Short mmCIF file of C-alpha atoms in Angstrom, two decimals:
data_model
loop_
_atom_site.label_atom_id
_atom_site.label_comp_id
_atom_site.label_asym_id
_atom_site.label_seq_id
_atom_site.Cartn_x
_atom_site.Cartn_y
_atom_site.Cartn_z
CA MET A 209 5.81 24.30 -11.95
CA LYS A 210 8.69 21.87 -12.04
CA GLN A 211 8.45 19.12 -14.64
CA TYR A 212 9.58 15.50 -14.31
CA ASP A 213 9.73 12.62 -16.74
CA VAL A 214 7.84 10.42 -14.29
CA ILE A 215 5.92 11.03 -11.10
CA ILE A 216 5.20 8.01 -8.92
CA VAL A 217 2.41 8.12 -6.34
CA GLY A 218 3.32 5.87 -3.43
CA ALA A 219 6.69 4.98 -1.87
CA GLY A 220 6.10 1.31 -1.14
CA ILE A 221 8.16 -1.48 -2.65
CA ALA A 222 6.38 -1.18 -6.02
CA GLY A 223 6.86 2.57 -6.33
CA LEU A 224 10.46 2.58 -5.15
CA THR A 225 11.42 -0.34 -7.41
CA ALA A 226 9.96 1.54 -10.37
CA GLY A 227 11.84 4.65 -9.28
CA ILE A 228 15.14 2.76 -9.08
CA TYR A 229 14.77 1.32 -12.57
CA LEU A 230 13.61 4.60 -14.12
CA SER A 231 16.31 6.68 -12.48
CA ARG A 232 19.00 4.25 -13.66
CA ALA A 233 17.55 4.67 -17.16
CA GLY A 234 18.25 8.39 -16.97
CA LYS A 235 14.72 9.58 -16.24
CA SER A 236 13.92 12.34 -13.76
CA VAL A 237 11.71 10.76 -11.09
CA LEU A 238 9.66 12.22 -8.26
CA VAL A 239 7.92 9.96 -5.73
CA PHE A 240 5.09 11.20 -3.52
CA GLU A 241 4.29 9.60 -0.17
CA SER A 242 1.55 10.82 2.16
CA GLY A 243 2.60 8.59 5.06
CA ALA A 244 5.72 6.60 5.84
CA VAL A 245 8.08 5.40 3.14
CA GLY A 246 7.73 1.66 2.69
CA GLY A 247 3.97 1.23 2.75
CA GLN A 248 2.19 -1.48 4.73
CA ILE A 249 5.22 -3.80 4.82
CA VAL A 250 6.97 -1.61 7.40
CA SER A 251 4.60 -3.05 10.01
CA ALA A 252 6.04 -6.54 9.45
CA VAL A 253 8.35 -7.55 12.29
CA ASN A 254 9.80 -10.59 10.57
CA ILE A 255 9.79 -11.15 6.79
CA GLU A 256 10.92 -14.63 5.72
CA ASN A 257 9.84 -14.70 2.06
CA TRP A 258 11.94 -11.89 0.60
CA PRO A 259 14.69 -13.63 -1.44
CA GLY A 260 18.18 -13.02 -0.10
CA ASP A 261 17.08 -11.56 3.23
CA PHE A 262 15.99 -14.22 5.68
CA ARG A 263 14.13 -12.81 8.68
CA VAL A 264 14.39 -9.12 7.95
CA SER A 265 12.03 -6.54 9.42
CA GLY A 266 9.88 -4.43 7.14
CA VAL A 267 11.43 -1.25 8.50
CA ASP A 268 15.00 -2.40 7.85
CA LEU A 269 14.21 -3.66 4.36
CA MET A 270 12.41 -0.51 3.24
CA GLU A 271 15.04 1.77 4.77
CA ARG A 272 17.61 0.09 2.54
CA VAL A 273 15.38 0.25 -0.53
CA SER A 274 14.52 3.92 -0.03
CA LYS A 275 18.17 4.80 0.58
CA GLN A 276 19.12 3.00 -2.63
CA ALA A 277 16.45 4.89 -4.58
CA VAL A 278 17.53 8.30 -3.27
CA GLU A 279 21.22 7.61 -3.90
CA LEU A 280 20.33 6.71 -7.50
CA GLY A 281 18.64 10.08 -7.98
CA VAL A 282 15.00 9.50 -7.05
CA GLU A 283 13.42 12.52 -5.36
CA VAL A 284 10.92 11.82 -2.56
CA ARG A 285 8.37 14.33 -1.29
CA TYR A 286 5.99 13.84 1.63
CA GLU A 287 2.81 15.24 0.12
CA GLU A 288 -0.61 13.77 -0.50
CA VAL A 289 -1.75 13.61 -4.11
CA THR A 290 -5.36 14.78 -4.35
CA ASP A 291 -5.88 14.86 -8.12
CA ILE A 292 -4.25 14.03 -11.44
CA VAL A 293 -5.34 15.86 -14.58
CA LYS A 294 -4.33 14.94 -18.13
CA ASN A 295 -3.41 17.96 -20.25
CA GLY A 296 -2.56 16.84 -23.76
CA ASP A 297 0.51 14.62 -23.55
CA LYS A 298 1.37 15.72 -20.01
CA PHE A 299 -0.16 15.44 -16.55
CA THR A 300 -0.73 17.93 -13.76
CA ILE A 301 -0.33 16.29 -10.36
CA VAL A 302 -2.08 18.21 -7.61
CA THR A 303 -1.00 17.67 -4.00
CA ASP A 304 -2.05 19.18 -0.69
CA GLU A 305 0.81 21.65 -1.08
CA GLU A 306 1.60 22.32 -4.75
CA GLU A 307 1.17 21.30 -8.40
CA TYR A 308 3.67 19.40 -10.56
CA ILE A 309 4.00 18.37 -14.20
CA ALA A 310 4.93 14.91 -15.48
CA ARG A 311 5.17 13.19 -18.84
CA ALA A 312 4.05 9.89 -17.30
CA VAL A 313 2.51 8.77 -14.01
CA VAL A 314 2.82 5.56 -12.02
CA ILE A 315 0.14 4.77 -9.45
CA ALA A 316 1.55 2.68 -6.58
CA THR A 317 -0.67 3.74 -3.70
CA GLY A 318 -1.26 0.27 -2.25
CA THR A 319 -4.15 -0.54 0.07
CA GLU A 320 -5.37 0.28 3.57
CA PRO A 321 -7.31 -1.75 6.17
CA ARG A 322 -11.08 -1.83 5.92
CA LYS A 323 -12.46 -0.10 9.01
CA LEU A 324 -15.17 -1.32 11.40
CA ASP A 325 -18.66 -0.04 10.80
CA GLU A 326 -20.46 2.17 13.32
CA ILE A 327 -22.30 -0.72 14.97
CA ARG A 328 -19.13 -2.68 15.63
CA MET A 329 -17.34 0.44 16.84
CA LYS A 330 -20.07 1.03 19.36
CA GLU A 331 -19.90 -2.60 20.49
CA ALA A 332 -16.12 -2.37 20.93
CA GLY A 333 -16.68 0.48 23.36
CA GLU A 334 -13.52 1.62 25.11
CA ARG A 335 -11.45 -1.38 24.02
CA THR A 336 -8.32 -0.69 22.02
CA ILE A 337 -8.91 -1.23 18.30
CA SER A 338 -5.97 -2.25 16.12
CA TYR A 339 -5.63 -3.07 12.43
CA CYS A 340 -2.18 -4.65 12.74
CA ALA A 341 -1.33 -7.52 15.08
CA THR A 342 2.38 -7.36 14.29
CA CYS A 343 2.36 -3.66 15.17
CA ASP A 344 0.37 -3.76 18.39
CA GLY A 345 0.19 -7.36 19.55
CA ALA A 346 3.08 -7.03 21.99
CA LEU A 347 1.11 -4.39 23.90
CA PHE A 348 -1.33 -7.08 25.04
CA LYS A 349 1.03 -9.81 26.15
CA GLY A 350 -0.71 -12.15 28.57
CA LYS A 351 -4.10 -10.50 28.01
CA PRO A 352 -7.25 -11.72 26.22
CA VAL A 353 -7.93 -10.21 22.80
CA ALA A 354 -10.43 -10.68 19.97
CA VAL A 355 -9.90 -10.87 16.21
CA ILE A 356 -12.77 -9.84 13.92
CA GLY A 357 -12.75 -11.42 10.46
CA ASP A 358 -13.37 -14.57 8.46
CA GLY A 359 -10.63 -14.73 5.82
CA ASN A 360 -6.94 -15.57 5.54
CA THR A 361 -5.92 -12.25 7.05
CA ALA A 362 -7.89 -13.03 10.20
CA LYS A 363 -6.32 -16.51 10.41
CA HIS A 364 -2.85 -14.98 10.16
CA GLU A 365 -3.63 -12.44 12.88
CA ILE A 366 -4.98 -15.15 15.16
CA GLN A 367 -1.90 -17.34 14.69
CA TYR A 368 0.39 -14.43 15.44
CA LEU A 369 -1.51 -13.33 18.55
CA GLU A 370 -1.73 -16.86 19.96
CA GLY A 371 1.95 -16.62 20.83
CA ILE A 372 1.42 -13.38 22.74
CA ALA A 373 -2.05 -13.07 24.24
CA SER A 374 -3.44 -15.23 27.06
CA LYS A 375 -6.48 -15.97 24.91
CA VAL A 376 -7.50 -15.13 21.34
CA TYR A 377 -11.21 -15.04 20.53
CA PRO A 378 -12.10 -15.39 16.83
CA VAL A 379 -15.13 -13.19 16.13
CA HIS A 380 -17.19 -13.77 12.98
CA TRP A 381 -19.84 -11.40 11.63
CA GLU A 382 -22.66 -13.04 13.57
CA ASP A 383 -20.67 -13.18 16.82
CA SER A 384 -20.44 -10.67 19.64
CA ILE A 385 -17.14 -9.44 21.02
CA PRO A 386 -16.39 -11.36 24.25
CA GLU A 387 -16.51 -9.17 27.34
CA GLU A 388 -13.11 -10.45 28.50
CA ALA A 389 -11.26 -9.12 25.45
CA VAL A 390 -9.30 -5.97 26.21
CA ALA A 391 -8.42 -5.27 22.59
CA VAL A 392 -10.01 -5.89 19.20
CA PHE A 393 -7.86 -6.69 16.17
CA VAL A 394 -9.69 -5.99 12.91
CA ALA A 395 -8.95 -8.22 9.91
CA ILE A 396 -11.83 -7.69 7.50
CA GLY A 397 -9.90 -7.04 4.33
CA ARG A 398 -8.24 -4.11 2.66
CA ILE A 399 -9.33 -1.42 0.22
CA PRO A 400 -7.20 0.23 -2.50
CA ARG A 401 -6.18 3.85 -2.11
CA THR A 402 -7.57 4.92 -5.45
CA GLY A 403 -10.44 7.27 -4.64
CA PHE A 404 -8.74 10.22 -6.33
CA LEU A 405 -8.45 8.31 -9.63
CA LYS A 406 -12.14 7.80 -10.45
CA GLU A 407 -12.14 10.35 -13.27
CA LEU A 408 -8.76 9.31 -14.69
CA VAL A 409 -8.61 5.51 -15.07
CA ASP A 410 -10.91 2.51 -15.03
CA LEU A 411 -11.43 0.88 -11.62
CA ASP A 412 -13.03 -2.47 -10.92
CA GLU A 413 -16.02 -2.95 -8.61
CA TYR A 414 -13.74 -3.02 -5.57
CA GLY A 415 -11.80 0.11 -6.51
CA TYR A 416 -8.65 -1.57 -7.84
CA VAL A 417 -7.05 -0.09 -10.96
CA VAL A 418 -7.83 -2.20 -14.01
CA ALA A 419 -4.60 -3.21 -15.78
CA GLY A 420 -3.04 -6.40 -17.08
CA GLU A 421 0.46 -7.73 -16.47
CA ASP A 422 1.82 -4.89 -18.62
CA CYS A 423 0.61 -2.44 -15.91
CA ARG A 424 -0.97 -0.09 -18.47
CA THR A 425 -4.22 1.58 -17.44
CA SER A 426 -7.09 2.84 -19.58
CA CYS A 427 -5.43 6.28 -19.71
CA PRO A 428 -2.34 6.48 -21.96
CA GLY A 429 0.63 7.63 -19.91
CA VAL A 430 -0.76 6.39 -16.60
CA PHE A 431 0.53 3.08 -15.27
CA VAL A 432 -0.11 1.11 -12.09
CA ALA A 433 2.06 -1.11 -9.92
CA GLY A 434 1.64 -3.07 -6.71
CA ASP A 435 -1.29 -3.99 -4.53
CA CYS A 436 -3.69 -1.35 -5.91
CA ARG A 437 -3.66 -3.13 -9.30
CA ALA A 438 -6.48 -5.58 -9.98
CA LYS A 439 -4.80 -8.99 -9.71
CA GLU A 440 -4.94 -12.26 -7.80
CA VAL A 441 -1.60 -12.35 -5.94
CA ARG A 442 -0.46 -9.49 -3.70
CA GLN A 443 2.92 -10.15 -2.15
CA LEU A 444 6.10 -8.15 -1.58
CA VAL A 445 7.84 -9.85 -4.50
CA THR A 446 4.92 -9.38 -6.90
CA ALA A 447 4.74 -5.68 -6.03
CA SER A 448 8.45 -5.34 -6.71
CA GLY A 449 7.96 -7.26 -9.96
CA ASP A 450 5.26 -4.80 -10.99
CA GLY A 451 7.73 -1.99 -10.34
CA ALA A 452 10.24 -3.51 -12.73
CA VAL A 453 7.62 -4.21 -15.41
CA VAL A 454 6.04 -0.77 -15.19
CA SER A 455 9.42 0.95 -15.55
CA GLU A 456 10.03 -0.78 -18.88
CA ARG A 457 6.56 0.19 -20.09
CA VAL A 458 7.06 3.79 -19.03
CA ILE A 459 10.44 3.99 -20.78
CA LYS A 460 8.83 2.65 -23.97
CA TYR A 461 5.95 5.13 -23.66
CA LEU A 462 8.28 8.11 -23.18
CA GLY A 463 10.25 7.08 -26.25
CA GLU A 464 7.22 6.89 -28.52
#
C-alpha cells in the first residue's frame, strides 16, 4: 500500500485549500473525492462574495482551484472512502477500490441536502424533485413550482426562483403541495457526510465533527475542515480558512 504524509477526504474548497498549503510545505498529499471536484459550490451559477472574483460561477472557480492544487503536486483520486482505521501512529484509509496509508488525515467531506421523507415523496407524485434551484430552476422557466422548507435556505431558493418561474409556492411542514406546481424544490436543511467516522472521532447530535477553531478532532492525527465541522458560520471563505488553519496544525503534528 502506498503511503502519504496526508490524506484528505473531500475535494471541496476546504480540502483543496488544505492540499495546496500542505503540498507547498513539502508534504505528499492525496485527496479523495467520491463525486465532482469542488463540492456543493459548483452548483452556484453566480458567486459574488468570493474576494477578488466578482460574479464567478462555482464551476469556474473550483476548476481553477483544483488545477492549482494539482500543479502544486496534490494527487486527486475519484474513490469513495468507506472507513478509516487508526493503526498506531498511522492510518489505513479504506476506499471502494483500495487501501492507503497516511500519517495524518483531514476530513473535508462537506454536507448534502436532507431528503424528503416517504410521505412527502408520495405526495409529490410524478413532479420533478430538485434539491438545487440554481442547478435546475432554469428548466421550469414560466412554470409554477413549489419550495418546501422554513429556514434561510428556503427563502434563498424562493427568491432565486421568483425571477424564473411563473409562480413560486412556499410550502411549510403543515402545508400541502399545490396541484399547479410542476416541480418541487426541497430546502429542508443539510446533513454532514460523516457517517463513516462514527467509530473514529466525536460527532455532535447532528453528525458534525466536533472540533474547535484549531480543527483538531478527538482522535490525534485526524483533523477536520469545512462545512462538516461543528460551527456556526458555513461559507466559502470560512471553509477555505479552515483549510489554511488545518494545514498548519497538520504540519505541526507531523513534526512532533
